[in-house]
mmCIF file of C-alpha atoms in Angstrom:
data_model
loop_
_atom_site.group_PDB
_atom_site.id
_atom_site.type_symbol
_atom_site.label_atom_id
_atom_site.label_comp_id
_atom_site.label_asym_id
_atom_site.label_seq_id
_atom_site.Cartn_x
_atom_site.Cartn_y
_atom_site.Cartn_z
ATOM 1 C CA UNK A 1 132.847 121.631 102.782
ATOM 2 C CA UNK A 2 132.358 120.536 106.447
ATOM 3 C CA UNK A 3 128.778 120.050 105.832
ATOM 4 C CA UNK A 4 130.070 117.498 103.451
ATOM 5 C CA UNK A 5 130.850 115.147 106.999
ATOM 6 C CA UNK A 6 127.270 115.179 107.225
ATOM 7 C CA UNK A 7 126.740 112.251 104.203
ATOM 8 C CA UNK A 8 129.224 109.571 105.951
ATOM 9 C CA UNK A 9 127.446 110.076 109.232
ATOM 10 C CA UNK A 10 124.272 110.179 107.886
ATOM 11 C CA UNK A 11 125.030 106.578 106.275
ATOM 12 C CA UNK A 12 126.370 105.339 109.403
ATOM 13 C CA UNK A 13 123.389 106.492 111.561
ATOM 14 C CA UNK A 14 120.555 105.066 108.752
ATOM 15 C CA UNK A 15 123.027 101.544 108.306
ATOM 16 C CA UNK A 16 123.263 101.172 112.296
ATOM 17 C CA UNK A 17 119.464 101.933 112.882
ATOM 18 C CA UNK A 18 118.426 99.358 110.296
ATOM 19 C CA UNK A 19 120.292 96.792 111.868
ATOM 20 C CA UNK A 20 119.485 97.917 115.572
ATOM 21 C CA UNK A 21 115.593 98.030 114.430
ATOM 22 C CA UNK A 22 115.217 94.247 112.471
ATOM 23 C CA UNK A 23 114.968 92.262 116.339
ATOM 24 C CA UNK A 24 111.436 94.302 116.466
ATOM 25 C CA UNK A 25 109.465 93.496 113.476
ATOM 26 C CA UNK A 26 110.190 89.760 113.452
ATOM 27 C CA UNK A 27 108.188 87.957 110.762
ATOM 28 C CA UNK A 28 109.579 83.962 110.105
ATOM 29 C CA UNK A 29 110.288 82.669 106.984
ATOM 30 C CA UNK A 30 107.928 79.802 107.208
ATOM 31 C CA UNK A 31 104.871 78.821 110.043
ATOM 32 C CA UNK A 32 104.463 74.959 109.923
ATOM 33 C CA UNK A 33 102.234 73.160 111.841
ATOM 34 C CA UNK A 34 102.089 69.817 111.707
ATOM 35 C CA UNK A 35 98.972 69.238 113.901
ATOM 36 C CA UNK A 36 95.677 70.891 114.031
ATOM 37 C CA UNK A 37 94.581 72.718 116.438
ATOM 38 C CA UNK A 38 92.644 69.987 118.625
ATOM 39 C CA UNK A 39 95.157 67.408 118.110
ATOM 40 C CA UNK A 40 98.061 69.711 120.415
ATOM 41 C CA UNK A 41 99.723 67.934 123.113
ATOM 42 C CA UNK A 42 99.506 69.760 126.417
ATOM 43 C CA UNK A 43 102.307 69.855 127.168
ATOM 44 C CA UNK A 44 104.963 71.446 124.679
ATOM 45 C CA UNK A 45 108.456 72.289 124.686
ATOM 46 C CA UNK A 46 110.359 74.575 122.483
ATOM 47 C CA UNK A 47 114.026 74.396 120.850
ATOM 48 C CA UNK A 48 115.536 76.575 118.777
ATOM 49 C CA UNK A 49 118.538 75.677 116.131
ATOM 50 C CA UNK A 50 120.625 77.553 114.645
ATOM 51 C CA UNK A 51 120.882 75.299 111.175
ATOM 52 C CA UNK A 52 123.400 76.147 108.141
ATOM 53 C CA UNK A 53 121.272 75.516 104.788
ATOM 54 C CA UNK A 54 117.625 77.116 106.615
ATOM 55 C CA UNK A 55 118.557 80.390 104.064
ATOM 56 C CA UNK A 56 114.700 80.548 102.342
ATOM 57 C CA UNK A 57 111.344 79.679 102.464
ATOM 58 C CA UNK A 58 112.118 76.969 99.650
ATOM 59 C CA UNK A 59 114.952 75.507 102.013
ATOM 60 C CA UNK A 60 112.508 75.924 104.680
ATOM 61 C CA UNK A 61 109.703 73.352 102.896
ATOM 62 C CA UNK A 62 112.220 70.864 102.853
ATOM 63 C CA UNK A 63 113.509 71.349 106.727
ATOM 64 C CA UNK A 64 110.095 70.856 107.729
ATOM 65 C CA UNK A 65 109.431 67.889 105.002
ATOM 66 C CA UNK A 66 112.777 66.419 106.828
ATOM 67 C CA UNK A 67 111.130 66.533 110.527
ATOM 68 C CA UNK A 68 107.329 66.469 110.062
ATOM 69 C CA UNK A 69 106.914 62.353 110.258
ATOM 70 C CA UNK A 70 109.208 62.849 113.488
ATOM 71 C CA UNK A 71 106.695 61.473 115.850
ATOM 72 C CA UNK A 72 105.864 63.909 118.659
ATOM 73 C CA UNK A 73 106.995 67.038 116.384
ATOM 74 C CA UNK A 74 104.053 69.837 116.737
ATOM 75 C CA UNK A 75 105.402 72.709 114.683
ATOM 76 C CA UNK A 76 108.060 74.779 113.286
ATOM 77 C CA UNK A 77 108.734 78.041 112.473
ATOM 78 C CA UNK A 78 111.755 79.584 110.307
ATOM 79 C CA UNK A 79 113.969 82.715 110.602
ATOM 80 C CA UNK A 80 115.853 82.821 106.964
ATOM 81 C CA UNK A 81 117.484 85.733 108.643
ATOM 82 C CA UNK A 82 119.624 84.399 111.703
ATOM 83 C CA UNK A 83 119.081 80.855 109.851
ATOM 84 C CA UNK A 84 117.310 79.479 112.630
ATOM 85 C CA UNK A 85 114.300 77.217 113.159
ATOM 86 C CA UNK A 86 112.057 77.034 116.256
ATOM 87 C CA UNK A 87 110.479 73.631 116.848
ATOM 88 C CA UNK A 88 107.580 73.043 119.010
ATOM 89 C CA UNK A 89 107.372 69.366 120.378
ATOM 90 C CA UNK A 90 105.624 67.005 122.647
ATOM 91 C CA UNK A 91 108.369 65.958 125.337
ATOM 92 C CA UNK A 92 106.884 62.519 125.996
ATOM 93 C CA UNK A 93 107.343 60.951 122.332
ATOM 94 C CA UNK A 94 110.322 63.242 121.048
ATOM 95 C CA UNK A 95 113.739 65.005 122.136
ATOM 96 C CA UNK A 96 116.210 67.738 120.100
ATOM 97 C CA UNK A 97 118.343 65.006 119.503
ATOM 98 C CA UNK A 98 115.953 62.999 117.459
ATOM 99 C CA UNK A 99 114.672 66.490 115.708
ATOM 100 C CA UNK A 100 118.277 67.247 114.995
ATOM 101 C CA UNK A 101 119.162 63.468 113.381
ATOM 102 C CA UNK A 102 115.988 64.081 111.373
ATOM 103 C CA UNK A 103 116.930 67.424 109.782
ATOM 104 C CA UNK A 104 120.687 66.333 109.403
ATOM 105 C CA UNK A 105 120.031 63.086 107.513
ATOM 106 C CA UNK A 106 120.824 63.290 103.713
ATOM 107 C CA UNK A 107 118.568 64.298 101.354
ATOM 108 C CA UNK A 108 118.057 61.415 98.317
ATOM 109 C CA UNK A 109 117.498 63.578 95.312
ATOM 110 C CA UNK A 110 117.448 61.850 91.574
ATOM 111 C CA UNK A 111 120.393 59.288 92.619
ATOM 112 C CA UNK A 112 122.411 61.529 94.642
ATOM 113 C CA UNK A 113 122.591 62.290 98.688
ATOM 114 C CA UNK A 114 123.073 65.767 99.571
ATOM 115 C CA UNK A 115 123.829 67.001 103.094
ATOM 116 C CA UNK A 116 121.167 70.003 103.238
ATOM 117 C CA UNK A 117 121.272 70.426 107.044
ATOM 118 C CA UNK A 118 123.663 71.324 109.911
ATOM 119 C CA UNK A 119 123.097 72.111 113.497
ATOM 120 C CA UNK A 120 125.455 74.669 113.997
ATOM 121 C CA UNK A 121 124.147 75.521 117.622
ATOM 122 C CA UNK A 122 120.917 74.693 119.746
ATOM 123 C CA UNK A 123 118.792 77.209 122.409
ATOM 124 C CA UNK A 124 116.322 75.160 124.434
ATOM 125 C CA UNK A 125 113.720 76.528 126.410
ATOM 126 C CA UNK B 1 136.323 115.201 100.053
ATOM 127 C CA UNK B 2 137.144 113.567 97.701
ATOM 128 C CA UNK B 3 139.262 110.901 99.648
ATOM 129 C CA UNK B 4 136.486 110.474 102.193
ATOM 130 C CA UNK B 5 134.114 109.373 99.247
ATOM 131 C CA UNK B 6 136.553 107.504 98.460
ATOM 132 C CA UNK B 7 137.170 105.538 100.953
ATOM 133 C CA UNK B 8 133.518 105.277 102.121
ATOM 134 C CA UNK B 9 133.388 103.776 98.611
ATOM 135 C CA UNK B 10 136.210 101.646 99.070
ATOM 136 C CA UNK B 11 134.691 100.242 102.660
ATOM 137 C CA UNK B 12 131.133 98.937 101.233
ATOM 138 C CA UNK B 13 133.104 97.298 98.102
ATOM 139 C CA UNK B 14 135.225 95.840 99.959
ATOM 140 C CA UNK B 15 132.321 94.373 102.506
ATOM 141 C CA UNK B 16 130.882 92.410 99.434
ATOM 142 C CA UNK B 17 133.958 91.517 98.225
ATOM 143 C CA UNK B 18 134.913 89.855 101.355
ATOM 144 C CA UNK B 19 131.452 88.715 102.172
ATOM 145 C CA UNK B 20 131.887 87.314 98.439
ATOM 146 C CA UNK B 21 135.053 85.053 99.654
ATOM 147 C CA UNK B 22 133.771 84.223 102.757
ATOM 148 C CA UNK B 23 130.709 83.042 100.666
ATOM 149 C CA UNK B 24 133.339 81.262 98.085
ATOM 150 C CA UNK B 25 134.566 79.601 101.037
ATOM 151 C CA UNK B 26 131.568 78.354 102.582
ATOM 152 C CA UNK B 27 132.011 80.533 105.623
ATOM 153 C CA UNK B 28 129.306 81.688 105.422
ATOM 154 C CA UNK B 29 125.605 81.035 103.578
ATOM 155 C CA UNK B 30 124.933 85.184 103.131
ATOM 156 C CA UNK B 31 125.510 86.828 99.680
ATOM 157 C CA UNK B 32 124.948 90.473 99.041
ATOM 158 C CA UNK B 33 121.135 89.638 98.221
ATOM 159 C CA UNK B 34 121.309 89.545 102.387
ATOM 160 C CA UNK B 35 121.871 92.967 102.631
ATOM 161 C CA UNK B 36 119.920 94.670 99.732
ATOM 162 C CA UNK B 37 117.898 97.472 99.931
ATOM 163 C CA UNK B 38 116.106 96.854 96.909
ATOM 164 C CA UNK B 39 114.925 93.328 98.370
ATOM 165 C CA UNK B 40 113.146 95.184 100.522
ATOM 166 C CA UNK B 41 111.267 96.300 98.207
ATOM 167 C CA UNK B 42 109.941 93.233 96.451
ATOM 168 C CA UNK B 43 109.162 91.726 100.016
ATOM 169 C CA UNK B 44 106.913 94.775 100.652
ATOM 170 C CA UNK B 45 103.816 93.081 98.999
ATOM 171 C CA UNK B 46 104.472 89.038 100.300
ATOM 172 C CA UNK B 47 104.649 90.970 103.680
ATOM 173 C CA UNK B 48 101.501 93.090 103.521
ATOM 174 C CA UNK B 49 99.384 90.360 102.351
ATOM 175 C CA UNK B 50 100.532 87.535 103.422
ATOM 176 C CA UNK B 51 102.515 88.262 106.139
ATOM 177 C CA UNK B 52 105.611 86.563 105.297
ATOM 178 C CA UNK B 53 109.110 86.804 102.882
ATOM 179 C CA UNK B 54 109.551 85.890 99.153
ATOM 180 C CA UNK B 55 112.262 83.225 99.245
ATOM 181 C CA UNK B 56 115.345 84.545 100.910
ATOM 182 C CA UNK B 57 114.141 88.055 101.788
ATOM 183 C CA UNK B 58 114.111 89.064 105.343
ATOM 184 C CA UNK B 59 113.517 92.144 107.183
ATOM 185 C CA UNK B 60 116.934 93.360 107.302
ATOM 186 C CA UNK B 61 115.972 93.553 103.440
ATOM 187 C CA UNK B 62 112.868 96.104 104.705
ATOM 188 C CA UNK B 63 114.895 97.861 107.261
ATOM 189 C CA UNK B 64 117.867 98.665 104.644
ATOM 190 C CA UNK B 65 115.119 100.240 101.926
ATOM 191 C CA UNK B 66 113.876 102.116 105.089
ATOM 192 C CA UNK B 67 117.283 103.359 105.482
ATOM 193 C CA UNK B 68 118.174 104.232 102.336
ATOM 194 C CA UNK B 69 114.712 106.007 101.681
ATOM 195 C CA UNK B 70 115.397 107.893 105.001
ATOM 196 C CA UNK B 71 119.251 108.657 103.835
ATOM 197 C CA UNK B 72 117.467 109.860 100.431
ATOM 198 C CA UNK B 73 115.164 112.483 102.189
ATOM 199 C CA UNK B 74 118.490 113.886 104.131
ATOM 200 C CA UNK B 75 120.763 113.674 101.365
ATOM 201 C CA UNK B 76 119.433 112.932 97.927
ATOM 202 C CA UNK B 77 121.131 110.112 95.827
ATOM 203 C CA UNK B 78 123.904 109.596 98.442
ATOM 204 C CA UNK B 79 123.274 105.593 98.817
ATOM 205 C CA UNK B 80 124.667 105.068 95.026
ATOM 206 C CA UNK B 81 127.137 108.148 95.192
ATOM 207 C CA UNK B 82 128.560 106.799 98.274
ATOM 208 C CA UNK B 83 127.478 103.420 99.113
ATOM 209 C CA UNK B 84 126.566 101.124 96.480
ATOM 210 C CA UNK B 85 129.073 98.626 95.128
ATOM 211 C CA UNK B 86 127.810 98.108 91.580
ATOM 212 C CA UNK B 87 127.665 102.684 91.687
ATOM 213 C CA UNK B 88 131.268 102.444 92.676
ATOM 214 C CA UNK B 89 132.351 99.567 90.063
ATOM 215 C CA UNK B 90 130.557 101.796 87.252
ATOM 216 C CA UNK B 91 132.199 105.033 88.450
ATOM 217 C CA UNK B 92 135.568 103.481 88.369
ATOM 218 C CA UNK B 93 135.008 102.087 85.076
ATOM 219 C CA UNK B 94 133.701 105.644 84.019
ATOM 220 C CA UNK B 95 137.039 106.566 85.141
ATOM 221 C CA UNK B 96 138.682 104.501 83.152
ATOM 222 C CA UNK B 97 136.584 104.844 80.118
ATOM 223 C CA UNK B 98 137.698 108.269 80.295
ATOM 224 C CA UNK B 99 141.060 107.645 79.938
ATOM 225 C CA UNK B 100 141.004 105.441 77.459
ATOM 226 C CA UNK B 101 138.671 107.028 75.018
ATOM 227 C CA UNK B 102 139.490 111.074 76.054
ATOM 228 C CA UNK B 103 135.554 111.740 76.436
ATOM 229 C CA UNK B 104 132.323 110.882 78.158
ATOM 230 C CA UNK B 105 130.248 109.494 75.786
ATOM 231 C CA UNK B 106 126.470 110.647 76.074
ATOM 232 C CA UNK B 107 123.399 109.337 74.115
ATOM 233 C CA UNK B 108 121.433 112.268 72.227
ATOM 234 C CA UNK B 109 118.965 113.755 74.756
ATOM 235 C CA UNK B 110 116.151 112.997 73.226
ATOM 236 C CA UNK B 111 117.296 108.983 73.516
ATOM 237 C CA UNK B 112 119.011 109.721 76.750
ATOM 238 C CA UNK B 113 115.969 111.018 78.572
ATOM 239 C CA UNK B 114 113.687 108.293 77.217
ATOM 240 C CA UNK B 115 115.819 105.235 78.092
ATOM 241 C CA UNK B 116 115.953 106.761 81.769
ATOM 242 C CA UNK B 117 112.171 106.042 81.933
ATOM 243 C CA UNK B 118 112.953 102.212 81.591
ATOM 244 C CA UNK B 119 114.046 102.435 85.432
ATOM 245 C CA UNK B 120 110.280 102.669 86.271
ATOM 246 C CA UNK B 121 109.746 99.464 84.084
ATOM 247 C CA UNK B 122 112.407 97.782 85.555
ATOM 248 C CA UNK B 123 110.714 98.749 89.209
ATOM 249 C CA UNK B 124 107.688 97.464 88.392
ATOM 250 C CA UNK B 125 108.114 94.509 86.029
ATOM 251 C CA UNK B 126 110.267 93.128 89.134
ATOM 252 C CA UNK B 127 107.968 93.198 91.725
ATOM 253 C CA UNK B 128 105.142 91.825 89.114
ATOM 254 C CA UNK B 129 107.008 89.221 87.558
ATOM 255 C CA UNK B 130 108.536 87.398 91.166
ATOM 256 C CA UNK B 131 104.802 87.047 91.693
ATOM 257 C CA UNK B 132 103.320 85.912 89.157
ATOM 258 C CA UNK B 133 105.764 84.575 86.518
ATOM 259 C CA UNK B 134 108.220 83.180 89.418
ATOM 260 C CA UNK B 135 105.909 82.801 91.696
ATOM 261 C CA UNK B 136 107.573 83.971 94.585
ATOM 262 C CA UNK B 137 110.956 82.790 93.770
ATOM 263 C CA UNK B 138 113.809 85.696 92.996
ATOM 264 C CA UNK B 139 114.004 85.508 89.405
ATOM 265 C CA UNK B 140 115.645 88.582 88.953
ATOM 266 C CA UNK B 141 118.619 87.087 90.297
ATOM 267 C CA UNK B 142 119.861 85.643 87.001
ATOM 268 C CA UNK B 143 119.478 89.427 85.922
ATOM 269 C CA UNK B 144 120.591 91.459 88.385
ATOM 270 C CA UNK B 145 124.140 92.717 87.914
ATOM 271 C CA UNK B 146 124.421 93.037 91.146
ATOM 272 C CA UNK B 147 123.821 89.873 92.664
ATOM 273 C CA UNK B 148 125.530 88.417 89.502
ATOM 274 C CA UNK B 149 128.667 89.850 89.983
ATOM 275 C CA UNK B 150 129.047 89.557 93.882
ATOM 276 C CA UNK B 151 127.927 86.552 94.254
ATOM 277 C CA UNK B 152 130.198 85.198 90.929
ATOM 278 C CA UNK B 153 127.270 83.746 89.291
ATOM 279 C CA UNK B 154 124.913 82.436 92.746
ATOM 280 C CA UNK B 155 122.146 80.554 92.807
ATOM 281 C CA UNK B 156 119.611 80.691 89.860
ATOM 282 C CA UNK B 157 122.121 82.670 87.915
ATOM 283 C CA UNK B 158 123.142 81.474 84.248
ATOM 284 C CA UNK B 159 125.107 81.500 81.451
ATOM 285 C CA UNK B 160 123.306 84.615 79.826
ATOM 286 C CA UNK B 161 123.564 86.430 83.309
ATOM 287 C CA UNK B 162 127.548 86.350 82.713
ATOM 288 C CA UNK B 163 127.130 88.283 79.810
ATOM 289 C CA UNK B 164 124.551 90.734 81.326
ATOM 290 C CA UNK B 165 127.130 91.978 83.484
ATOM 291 C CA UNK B 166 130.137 91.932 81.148
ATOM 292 C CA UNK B 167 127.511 94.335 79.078
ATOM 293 C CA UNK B 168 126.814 96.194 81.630
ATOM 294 C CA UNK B 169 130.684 96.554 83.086
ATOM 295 C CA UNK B 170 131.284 97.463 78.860
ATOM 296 C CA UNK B 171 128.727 99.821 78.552
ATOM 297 C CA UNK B 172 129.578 101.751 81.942
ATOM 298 C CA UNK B 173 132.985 102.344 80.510
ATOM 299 C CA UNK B 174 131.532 104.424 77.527
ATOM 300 C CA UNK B 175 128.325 105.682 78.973
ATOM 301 C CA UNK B 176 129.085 106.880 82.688
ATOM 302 C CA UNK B 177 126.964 104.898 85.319
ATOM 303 C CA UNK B 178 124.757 102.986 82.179
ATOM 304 C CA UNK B 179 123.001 100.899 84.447
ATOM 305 C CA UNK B 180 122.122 103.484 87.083
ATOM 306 C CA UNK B 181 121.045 105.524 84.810
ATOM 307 C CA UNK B 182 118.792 103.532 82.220
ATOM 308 C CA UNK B 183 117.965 100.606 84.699
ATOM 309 C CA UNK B 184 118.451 100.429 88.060
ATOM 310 C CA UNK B 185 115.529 100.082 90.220
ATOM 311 C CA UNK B 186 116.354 101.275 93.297
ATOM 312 C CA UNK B 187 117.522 104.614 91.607
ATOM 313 C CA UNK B 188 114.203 104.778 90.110
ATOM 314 C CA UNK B 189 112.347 104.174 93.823
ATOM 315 C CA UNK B 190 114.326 106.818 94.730
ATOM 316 C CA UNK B 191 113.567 109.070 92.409
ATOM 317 C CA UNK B 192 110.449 111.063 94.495
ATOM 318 C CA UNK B 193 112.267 111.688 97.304
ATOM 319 C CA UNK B 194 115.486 112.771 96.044
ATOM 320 C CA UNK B 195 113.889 115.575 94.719
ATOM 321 C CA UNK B 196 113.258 116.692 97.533
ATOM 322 C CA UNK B 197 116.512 115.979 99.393
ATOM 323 C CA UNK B 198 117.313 118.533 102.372
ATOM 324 C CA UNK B 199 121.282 118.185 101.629
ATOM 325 C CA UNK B 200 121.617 119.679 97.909
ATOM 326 C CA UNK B 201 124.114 121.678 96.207
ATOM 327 C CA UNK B 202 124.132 125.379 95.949
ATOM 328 C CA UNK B 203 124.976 127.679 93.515
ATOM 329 C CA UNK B 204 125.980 130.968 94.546
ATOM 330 C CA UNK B 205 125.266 133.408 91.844
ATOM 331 C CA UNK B 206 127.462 136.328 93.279
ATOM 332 C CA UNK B 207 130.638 134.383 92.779
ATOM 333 C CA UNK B 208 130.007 132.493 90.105
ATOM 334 C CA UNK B 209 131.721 132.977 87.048
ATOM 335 C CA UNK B 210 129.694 130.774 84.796
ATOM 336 C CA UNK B 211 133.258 128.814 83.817
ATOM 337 C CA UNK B 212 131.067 125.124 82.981
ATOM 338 C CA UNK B 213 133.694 123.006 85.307
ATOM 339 C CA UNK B 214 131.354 121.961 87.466
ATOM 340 C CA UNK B 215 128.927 121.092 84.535
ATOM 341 C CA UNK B 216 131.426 118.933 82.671
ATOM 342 C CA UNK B 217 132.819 117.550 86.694
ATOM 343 C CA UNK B 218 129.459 116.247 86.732
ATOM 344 C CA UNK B 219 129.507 112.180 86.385
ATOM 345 C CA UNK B 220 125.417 112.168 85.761
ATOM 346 C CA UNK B 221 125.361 115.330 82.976
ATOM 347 C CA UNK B 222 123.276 117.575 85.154
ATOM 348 C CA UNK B 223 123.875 121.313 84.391
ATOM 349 C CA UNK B 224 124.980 122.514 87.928
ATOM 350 C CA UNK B 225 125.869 125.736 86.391
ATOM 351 C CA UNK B 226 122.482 126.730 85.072
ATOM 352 C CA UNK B 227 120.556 126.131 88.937
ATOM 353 C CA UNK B 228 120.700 128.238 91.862
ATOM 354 C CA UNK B 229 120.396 124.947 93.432
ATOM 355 C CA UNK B 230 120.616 121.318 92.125
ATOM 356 C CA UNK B 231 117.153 119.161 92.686
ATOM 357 C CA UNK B 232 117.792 116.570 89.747
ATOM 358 C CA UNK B 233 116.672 113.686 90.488
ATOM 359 C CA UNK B 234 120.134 111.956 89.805
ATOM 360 C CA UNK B 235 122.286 113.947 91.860
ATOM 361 C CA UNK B 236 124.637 111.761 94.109
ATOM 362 C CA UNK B 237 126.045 114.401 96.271
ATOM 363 C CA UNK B 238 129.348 113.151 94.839
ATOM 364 C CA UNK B 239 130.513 116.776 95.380
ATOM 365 C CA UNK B 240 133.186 116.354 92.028
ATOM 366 C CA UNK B 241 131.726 119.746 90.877
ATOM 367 C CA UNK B 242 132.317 121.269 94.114
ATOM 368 C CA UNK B 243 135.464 119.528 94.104
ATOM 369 C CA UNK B 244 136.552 121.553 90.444
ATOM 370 C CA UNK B 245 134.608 124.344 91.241
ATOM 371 C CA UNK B 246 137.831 127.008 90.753
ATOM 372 C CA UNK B 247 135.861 129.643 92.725
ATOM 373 C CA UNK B 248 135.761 129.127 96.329
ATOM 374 C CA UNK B 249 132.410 129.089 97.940
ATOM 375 C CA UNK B 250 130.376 129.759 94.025
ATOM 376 C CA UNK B 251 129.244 125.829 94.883
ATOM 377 C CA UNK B 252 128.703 124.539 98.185
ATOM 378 C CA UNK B 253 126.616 122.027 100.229
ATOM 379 C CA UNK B 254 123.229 123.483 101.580
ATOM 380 C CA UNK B 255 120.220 122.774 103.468
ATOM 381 C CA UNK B 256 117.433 123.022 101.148
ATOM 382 C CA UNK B 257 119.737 125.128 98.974
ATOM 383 C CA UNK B 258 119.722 128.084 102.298
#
């Protein structure tokens, strides 16, 4: 029956290695680009938020619906997994803080505001 | 062993139970759809051809099927013996059923062994139907007894589902693990490779006395007692007929049944 230690371990090592393993194969939720290709600023900055609500590629539609007419905003991409969202932006027309009070306003849907959108923490580069 | 399965059993259950609350609560947005093996399956085509996630699938979703495939080669069916909350839920009800009723109830063979082959429907109507009928979306949600149940009725869940899982829950009570065994998916996925599982049962003919404990011990009906060593398909490595085995060493835990 010792051999019978090898099934919990074997769980543990499989469970551990799947979580050590998901950093590697990144692939985001959504890629949104709100510019094309001959229209990007030179210069570009990057943020990243961590957002409460970013969960899907649906909720993902409507982060980027909530920031793309935020002047200066180049593109976005999603991670549903660590709920986070990595904007691209043009430094001379836009900040985080105006991308952030763009995401976090309330969404008007059939006669009722709903608070999709939190910054829970921010990562600039 | 028993109380290692046990609590093994008792540690994942209680992870979606808590992750349940916490999700109750609103501390936090992940359900057990988060952490699902067989969501990695259904992103497997989004992610091949499009490079990208149905909905709220991920690749922890990919790296937990890995996993459990992997755990499947070394061990056979040890993810739902072991691991899996709605496998646990069922056996306990099993339990129970037992009790109640004095018997395990089992379908006529003939029935028995064609309602297993709905698992392969089930595994491939899923896949098909989130893209093309829900185009993309996780429809199987408001189906899934699984996500159902642990996430008390989540999003695009309805009515109906309630009553999927109370069915499910009622029929597990008089037919031991009815959803594993007539629908679950990810059993079926497994199926292949727990064949072939390295970690298997074996039956030592020497000291055997032929007694049928270990055949009626058995939670999924497979006649231990008539194999030198146990390949089925369904086998859990729940070790209960090792466990009432009255013979010491006539069953025991092999490599490749060596």
């Amino acid at each position: 029956m010792k051999k019978a230690v090898i099934i919990p371990l074997a769980i543990a090592l499989v469970i551990l290695l799947a979580f050590a393993t998901t950093n590697a194969y990144r692939v985001p939720t959504a890629d949104i680009s709100f510019v094309e290709c001959d229209e990007r600023p030179t210069s570009v900055a990057t943020v990243e938020f961590e957002v409460s609500g970013l969960k899907c590629r649906g909720t993902a539609r409507t982060f980027a619906r909530q920031i793309q007419d935020v002047p200066g905003v180049v593109s976005f991409v999603a991670y549903a997994r660590t709920h986070s969202a990595i904007v691209e932006y043009d430094p001379a027309l836009t900040d985080p803080d105006a991308i952030r009070e763009a995401f976090e306003e309330p969404i008007l849907h059939e006669g009722k505001t709903y608070e999709v959108f939190k910054m829970v923490s921010v990562a600039g580069e | 062993m028993k109380v290692l399965r046990t609590l093994v059993q008792v540690l994942f259950l209680g992870g979606v139970v808590a992750l349940l609350l916490r999700g109750l609560a609103g501390h936090t947005p992940n359900t057990c759809e988060y952490y699902c093996p067989f969501g990695g399956l259904v992103a497997l085509y989004p992610l091949a051809r499009y490079k990208a996630y149905a909905c709220a699938l991920t690749e922890l979703n990919v790296a937990l099927l890995v996993s459990v495939l992997v755990l499947t080669v070394v061990s056979k069916k040890s993810f739902c013996g072991w691991v899996c909350p709605l496998g646990t839920v069922q056996e306990w009800l099993g339990r129970l059923g037992g009790k109640l009723f004095r018997r395990r109830f089992r379908l006529p063979k003939g029935v028995d062994r064609v309602l297993m082959n709905l698992r392969y429907v089930v595994l491939i109507a899923v896949p098909v139907l989130t893209f093309t009928v829900w185009k993309f979306d996780l429809g199987f949600r408001a189906y899934d007894p699984f996500y159902i149940l642990f996430t008390w009725g989540g999003h695009e869940t309805a009515a109906f589902s309630f009553y999927i899982v109370i069915g499910v829950l009622a029929a597990a009570l008089l037919i031991p693990f009815f959803w594993c065994r007539y629908l679950c998916p990810m059993g079926a996925a497994m199926d292949p490779l727990s064949r072939a599982g390295a970690l298997r049962i074996r039956r030592n003919r020497d000291t055997c006395t032929d007694c049928g404990e270990c055949d009626k011990a058995c939670p999924h009906a497979i006649p231990v007692s008539r194999v030198d060593e146990v390949t089925a398909r369904n086998c859990t490595n729940c070790l209960d007929c090792i466990e009432e085995c009255p013979v010491e060493g006539a069953l025991e835990l092999s490599w490749f049944g060596k």
